[in-house]
Coordinates of C-alpha atoms in Angstrom, one line a residue:
M1 CA 0.0 0.0 0.0
A2 CA 1.9 3.1 -1.2
L3 CA 0.7 5.8 1.1
Q4 CA 1.6 9.4 0.6
V5 CA 1.4 12.4 2.8
G6 CA 1.9 16.0 1.5
I7 CA 3.6 18.6 3.6
V8 CA 2.2 22.1 3.1
G9 CA 2.6 25.5 4.7
L10 CA 3.7 29.1 4.1
P11 CA 7.3 29.8 3.3
N12 CA 9.7 29.8 6.4
V13 CA 7.4 27.8 8.7
G14 CA 9.9 24.9 9.0
K15 CA 8.5 22.5 6.4
S16 CA 11.7 21.5 4.8
T17 CA 13.5 21.3 8.1
L18 CA 10.7 18.9 9.3
F19 CA 11.0 17.0 6.0
N20 CA 14.8 16.7 6.5
A21 CA 14.3 15.4 10.0
L22 CA 11.6 12.9 8.9
T23 CA 13.5 11.4 6.0
A24 CA 17.2 12.3 6.6
A25 CA 17.0 13.7 3.1
K26 CA 18.8 16.8 2.0
A27 CA 15.9 19.1 1.1
E28 CA 17.3 22.6 0.9
A29 CA 16.3 24.7 4.0
A30 CA 17.1 28.4 3.8
N31 CA 15.8 31.6 5.2
Y32 CA 14.0 32.9 2.2
P33 CA 10.7 32.1 0.4
F34 CA 10.6 29.5 -2.4
C35 CA 14.0 27.9 -1.7
T36 CA 12.4 24.5 -2.3
I37 CA 12.0 24.4 -6.1
D38 CA 11.4 20.7 -6.8
P39 CA 9.1 18.4 -4.8
N40 CA 11.0 16.3 -2.4
V41 CA 9.8 12.7 -1.8
G42 CA 11.1 10.7 1.1
V43 CA 10.2 7.2 2.4
V44 CA 9.7 7.1 6.1
A45 CA 9.4 3.8 8.2
V46 CA 6.4 3.7 10.5
P47 CA 7.8 3.2 14.0
D48 CA 6.4 0.1 15.6
P49 CA 8.2 -1.5 18.5
R50 CA 6.2 -4.7 18.0
L51 CA 8.1 -5.5 14.8
E52 CA 11.5 -5.7 16.6
K53 CA 9.9 -7.6 19.5
I54 CA 8.6 -10.3 17.2
T55 CA 12.2 -10.9 16.0
Q56 CA 13.1 -11.9 19.6
F57 CA 11.0 -15.0 19.1
I58 CA 11.1 -15.6 15.4
K59 CA 14.6 -15.1 14.0
P60 CA 14.4 -13.8 10.4
Q61 CA 17.0 -13.1 7.7
S62 CA 15.5 -9.6 7.3
V63 CA 13.1 -7.2 9.0
I64 CA 10.9 -4.9 6.8
P65 CA 8.8 -2.1 8.4
T66 CA 5.8 -0.6 6.7
A67 CA 6.3 2.9 5.3
F68 CA 4.9 6.3 4.3
E69 CA 6.0 8.6 1.5
F70 CA 6.2 12.2 2.5
V71 CA 6.1 14.9 -0.2
D72 CA 7.5 18.3 0.6
I73 CA 6.6 21.2 -1.8
A74 CA 7.6 24.8 -2.0
G75 CA 6.0 27.2 0.5
L76 CA 2.5 28.5 -0.7
V77 CA 1.4 32.1 -0.6
A78 CA -1.9 33.9 -1.1
G79 CA -2.7 33.5 -4.8
A80 CA -0.9 30.2 -5.2
H81 CA -3.9 28.6 -6.9
K82 CA -3.5 31.0 -9.8
G83 CA 0.3 30.9 -9.9
E84 CA 1.5 33.4 -7.3
G85 CA 4.9 32.6 -5.9
L86 CA 5.6 29.2 -7.5
G87 CA 2.2 28.1 -6.5
N88 CA 0.1 26.1 -8.9
Q89 CA 2.8 23.9 -10.2
F90 CA 3.4 22.6 -6.7
L91 CA -0.2 22.0 -5.8
S92 CA -0.3 19.4 -8.5
H93 CA 2.4 17.5 -6.7
I94 CA 0.2 16.8 -3.7
R95 CA -3.1 16.0 -5.5
Q96 CA -2.3 12.2 -5.4
T97 CA -1.4 12.2 -1.7
D98 CA -3.7 10.5 0.9
A99 CA -3.5 13.2 3.6
I100 CA -1.9 16.6 4.3
V101 CA 0.4 17.7 7.1
H102 CA 0.0 21.4 7.4
V103 CA 3.0 23.0 9.2
V104 CA 2.0 26.1 11.1
R105 CA 4.5 28.6 12.5
C106 CA 3.9 29.0 16.2
F107 CA 7.2 30.7 17.1
D108 CA 8.6 34.2 16.8
D109 CA 12.1 34.8 15.6
P110 CA 13.3 38.2 14.2
N111 CA 16.0 36.4 12.2
I112 CA 13.5 34.3 10.2
I113 CA 11.4 36.3 7.8
H114 CA 7.6 35.7 7.9
V115 CA 6.1 36.1 4.5
S116 CA 3.2 38.0 5.9
G117 CA 5.2 40.2 8.2
S118 CA 4.0 38.8 11.6
V119 CA 3.2 35.6 13.3
D120 CA -0.5 34.7 13.2
P121 CA -1.2 31.0 13.0
L122 CA -4.9 31.3 12.4
R123 CA -4.4 33.7 9.5
D124 CA -1.7 31.5 8.1
M125 CA -4.0 28.4 8.3
E126 CA -6.8 30.4 6.5
I127 CA -4.4 31.4 3.7
I128 CA -3.3 27.8 3.0
N129 CA -6.8 26.3 3.4
T130 CA -8.3 29.0 1.1
E131 CA -5.6 28.3 -1.6
L132 CA -6.4 24.6 -1.5
M133 CA -10.1 25.3 -1.8
L134 CA -9.6 27.8 -4.7
A135 CA -7.5 25.3 -6.5
D136 CA -10.2 22.7 -6.1
L137 CA -12.9 25.2 -7.2
D138 CA -11.0 25.9 -10.4
S139 CA -10.7 22.1 -11.0
I140 CA -14.3 21.3 -10.2
E141 CA -15.7 24.2 -12.2
K142 CA -13.9 22.8 -15.3
R143 CA -15.3 19.4 -14.6
R144 CA -18.9 20.8 -14.2
Q145 CA -18.7 22.7 -17.4
K146 CA -17.6 19.5 -19.2
I147 CA -20.3 17.1 -17.9
E148 CA -23.4 19.3 -17.0
K149 CA -24.9 19.4 -20.4
M150 CA -24.2 15.7 -21.0
A151 CA -25.7 14.7 -17.7
K152 CA -28.9 16.6 -18.4
N153 CA -29.3 15.0 -21.8
T154 CA -28.7 11.4 -21.0
T155 CA -30.3 8.5 -19.2
E156 CA -26.9 7.1 -18.2
K157 CA -27.0 6.6 -14.4
K158 CA -23.2 6.8 -14.0
L159 CA -22.9 10.2 -15.6
K160 CA -25.9 11.6 -13.6
L161 CA -24.3 10.3 -10.3
E162 CA -21.0 11.9 -11.2
F163 CA -22.7 15.2 -12.0
E164 CA -24.5 15.2 -8.7
A165 CA -21.2 14.7 -6.9
V166 CA -19.7 17.5 -8.8
R167 CA -22.7 19.8 -8.2
K168 CA -22.6 19.3 -4.4
I169 CA -18.9 19.8 -4.1
H170 CA -19.0 22.9 -6.4
E171 CA -21.7 24.5 -4.3
A172 CA -19.8 23.9 -1.1
L173 CA -16.5 25.3 -2.4
Q174 CA -18.4 28.4 -3.7
K175 CA -19.5 28.9 -0.1
G176 CA -15.9 28.6 1.2
L177 CA -16.4 25.1 2.6
P178 CA -13.8 22.3 2.0
A179 CA -14.7 19.3 -0.2
R180 CA -14.4 17.1 2.9
S181 CA -17.5 18.8 4.4
V182 CA -19.7 17.5 1.6
Q183 CA -22.0 14.6 2.4
L184 CA -22.1 12.2 -0.6
D185 CA -24.0 9.0 -0.7
E186 CA -22.4 5.6 -1.4
F187 CA -22.9 5.9 -5.1
E188 CA -21.6 9.5 -5.5
A189 CA -18.5 9.1 -3.2
P190 CA -16.4 7.0 -5.6
F191 CA -16.5 9.8 -8.2
A192 CA -15.3 12.4 -5.6
K193 CA -12.3 10.1 -4.9
D194 CA -11.3 10.3 -8.6
F195 CA -11.3 14.1 -8.5
H196 CA -8.2 14.1 -6.1
L197 CA -9.4 17.3 -4.4
L198 CA -6.9 18.9 -2.1
S199 CA -9.6 20.1 0.4
A200 CA -11.1 16.6 0.6
K201 CA -8.0 15.2 2.2
P202 CA -7.7 14.8 6.0
V203 CA -5.4 17.3 7.6
L204 CA -3.0 17.1 10.5
Y205 CA -1.7 20.4 11.7
A206 CA 1.9 20.4 13.0
C207 CA 2.5 23.4 15.3
N208 CA 6.1 24.2 14.9
V209 CA 7.5 25.8 18.1
K210 CA 10.8 26.7 19.7
E211 CA 12.5 24.2 21.9
D212 CA 11.5 25.9 25.1
D213 CA 7.8 25.9 24.1
F214 CA 8.0 22.3 23.0
L215 CA 9.3 21.3 26.5
K216 CA 6.5 23.3 28.1
G217 CA 3.9 21.6 26.0
G218 CA 3.1 24.6 23.7
N219 CA 2.1 28.2 23.9
E220 CA -0.9 30.4 23.2
W221 CA -0.5 30.1 19.4
V222 CA -0.5 26.3 19.7
Q223 CA -3.7 26.5 21.8
S224 CA -5.4 28.6 19.1
V225 CA -4.4 26.1 16.4
Q226 CA -5.6 23.1 18.4
K227 CA -9.0 24.8 19.0
R228 CA -9.5 25.6 15.3
A229 CA -8.4 22.1 14.3
A230 CA -11.0 20.6 16.7
E231 CA -13.7 22.8 15.2
E232 CA -12.8 21.5 11.8
G233 CA -12.8 17.9 12.9
N234 CA -9.0 17.7 12.4
S235 CA -6.2 17.2 14.8
A236 CA -3.0 19.2 15.8
I237 CA 0.3 18.1 17.3
I238 CA 3.3 20.1 18.6
I239 CA 6.7 19.7 17.0
C240 CA 10.0 21.5 17.2
S241 CA 11.4 20.8 13.7
A242 CA 14.8 22.4 14.5
M243 CA 15.3 20.1 17.5
E244 CA 14.0 17.0 15.6
A245 CA 16.4 17.7 12.8
E246 CA 19.3 17.7 15.3
I247 CA 18.0 14.5 16.9
A248 CA 17.8 12.8 13.5
Q249 CA 21.5 13.4 12.9
L250 CA 22.6 11.7 16.2
P251 CA 23.6 8.1 16.4
K252 CA 20.9 5.9 18.0
E253 CA 22.5 5.6 21.4
E254 CA 23.0 9.4 21.6
Q255 CA 19.4 9.9 20.5
K256 CA 18.2 7.9 23.5
E257 CA 20.4 9.9 25.8
F258 CA 19.2 13.2 24.5
L259 CA 15.5 12.2 24.6
S260 CA 16.0 10.9 28.2
S261 CA 17.5 14.3 29.1
I262 CA 14.4 16.1 28.0
G263 CA 12.0 13.5 29.6
A264 CA 10.9 11.9 26.3
T265 CA 10.9 8.3 25.3
E266 CA 10.8 8.7 21.5
P267 CA 11.3 11.5 18.9
G268 CA 8.3 13.8 18.3
L269 CA 8.5 12.7 14.7
N270 CA 7.3 9.2 15.7
R271 CA 4.2 10.8 17.1
L272 CA 3.7 12.8 13.9
I273 CA 4.0 9.6 11.7
L274 CA 1.6 7.7 14.0
E275 CA -0.9 10.5 14.1
A276 CA -0.8 10.6 10.2
Y277 CA -1.4 6.8 10.3
K278 CA -4.3 7.2 12.7
L279 CA -5.7 10.1 10.6
L280 CA -6.1 7.8 7.6
G281 CA -7.7 5.0 9.7
L282 CA -4.8 2.6 9.2
Q283 CA -3.5 -0.4 11.1
T284 CA -0.7 -2.9 10.8
Y285 CA -0.6 -6.7 10.4
F286 CA 2.6 -8.8 10.3
T287 CA 3.9 -11.8 8.4
A288 CA 6.7 -13.7 10.2
G289 CA 9.0 -16.5 9.2
E290 CA 12.6 -17.5 8.9
K291 CA 13.0 -15.5 5.7
E292 CA 11.6 -12.2 6.9
V293 CA 9.4 -10.5 9.5
R294 CA 7.4 -7.8 7.8
A295 CA 4.8 -5.2 8.6
W296 CA 1.9 -4.5 6.2
T297 CA -0.5 -1.5 6.1
I298 CA -4.3 -1.9 5.7
H299 CA -7.3 0.1 6.5
K300 CA -9.3 -0.7 9.7
G301 CA -12.2 -3.1 8.8
T302 CA -10.2 -4.9 6.1
K303 CA -11.2 -8.5 5.5
A304 CA -8.6 -11.3 5.2
P305 CA -8.6 -11.7 1.4
Q306 CA -8.2 -7.9 0.9
A307 CA -5.4 -7.9 3.5
A308 CA -3.7 -10.7 1.5
A309 CA -4.0 -8.6 -1.7
V310 CA -1.6 -6.0 -0.1
I311 CA 1.1 -8.7 -0.5
H312 CA 0.0 -9.8 -3.9
T313 CA -3.3 -9.7 -5.8
D314 CA -3.0 -13.5 -6.5
F315 CA -3.3 -14.0 -2.7
E316 CA -6.8 -12.5 -2.8
K317 CA -7.9 -14.2 -6.0
G318 CA -7.0 -17.6 -4.8
F319 CA -7.6 -17.1 -1.1
I320 CA -8.4 -20.3 0.8
K321 CA -7.8 -19.4 4.5
A322 CA -5.6 -17.3 6.9
E323 CA -3.6 -18.9 9.7
C324 CA -3.7 -16.3 12.4
Y325 CA -2.6 -15.4 15.9
H326 CA -1.9 -12.0 17.6
C327 CA 1.6 -10.7 18.3
E328 CA 0.6 -10.2 22.0
D329 CA 0.1 -14.0 22.2
L330 CA 3.6 -14.5 20.8
F331 CA 5.0 -12.1 23.4
T332 CA 3.2 -14.0 26.1
Y333 CA 3.9 -17.6 25.0
K334 CA 7.4 -16.9 23.5
S335 CA 7.1 -19.2 20.4
E336 CA 4.7 -20.1 17.7
S337 CA 4.5 -23.7 18.9
A338 CA 3.6 -22.5 22.4
V339 CA 0.9 -20.2 20.9
K340 CA -0.6 -23.3 19.2
E341 CA -0.5 -25.4 22.4
A342 CA -2.3 -22.6 24.2
G343 CA -5.1 -22.7 21.6
K344 CA -4.4 -19.2 20.4
Y345 CA -3.5 -20.2 16.8
R346 CA -6.6 -19.9 14.6
I347 CA -7.8 -20.6 11.1
E348 CA -9.9 -17.8 9.6
G349 CA -11.9 -17.5 6.5
K350 CA -13.0 -14.8 3.9
E351 CA -15.1 -12.8 6.4
Y352 CA -12.5 -12.4 9.0
L353 CA -11.7 -8.8 9.9
V354 CA -8.0 -8.5 10.4
K355 CA -7.0 -6.9 13.7
D356 CA -4.1 -4.5 14.4
G357 CA -1.2 -6.6 15.4
D358 CA -2.3 -9.9 13.9
I359 CA 0.4 -12.2 12.5
L360 CA -1.0 -13.9 9.4
F361 CA 0.0 -16.7 7.0
F362 CA -2.2 -17.0 3.9
R363 CA -3.1 -20.2 2.1
F364 CA -4.1 -19.6 -1.5
N365 CA -4.4 -21.4 -4.8
V366 CA -4.3 -19.9 -8.3

């Protein structure tokens, strides 16, 4: 499952510094707008301590975590949807992403220019959200113009359903409401997915603060962002991208020492990744054997054959059964044979809803 998260924000809010910390990539970070000219894509492992713990009892040749792709684009400004700054060309880079991390500046620093002249997170959020909606409005208006006449002059149900989805979204965007606020029925919703609308994507706000405010748990700016995010039905977390970038450069043992010194058990970036995971309604199952122990990403509520398809589509086509036990049972009984003796090893069929933390072995025939 190739999952992508786009990182957006105004210039100089700490986007590229955060991206560097996330991916250990070398996205250019400089104190002037539009320094990031090409989209940067980095693959980030989803932190999951269960994966390493499984290897204590099942010794594999390799360990493969599940991963996200983060896409960092140039800072957006008012008018980006119509090409202001370097705008529109970059919005296209995040249309295919599954979710958006919106980095919001919640710190003051006279040495770092703010594109709007002052720090005001709510204003900044409004600018970015408006630009995403205006880009969507332009896209959906073109779609409506293309199909409206055809939909009125046809009996084809599919075209009429698509037009109804377009009409509802268009009217919401005209009122300044994001596409995600539109209620579509089960027949209209699939069309909306194909539009790849920016304002339809779930949003995680990342409040970027100075180190002192991070250690204090935030500041007044962070509180205002959290309140607005809750009103939108989104969530917000606190990060210090500068500190995270420093942590990311340390050897693992030194990372642990540094985190311990500030009273933390893991980097803040882990929380950001897991919050993005949660935002998309995702969970993890494992496959485990002598060859490899591997994590796989699925949506909550996925049945066994569809979970198998994440490994290979043939697994779903020829699905027979899933041999299954939970990783917690492995941690308790210390071996697969002991899990079986305890009666915790199960055979599940096509209707089984895979649980987070399941260890699965699929039987199939094609």
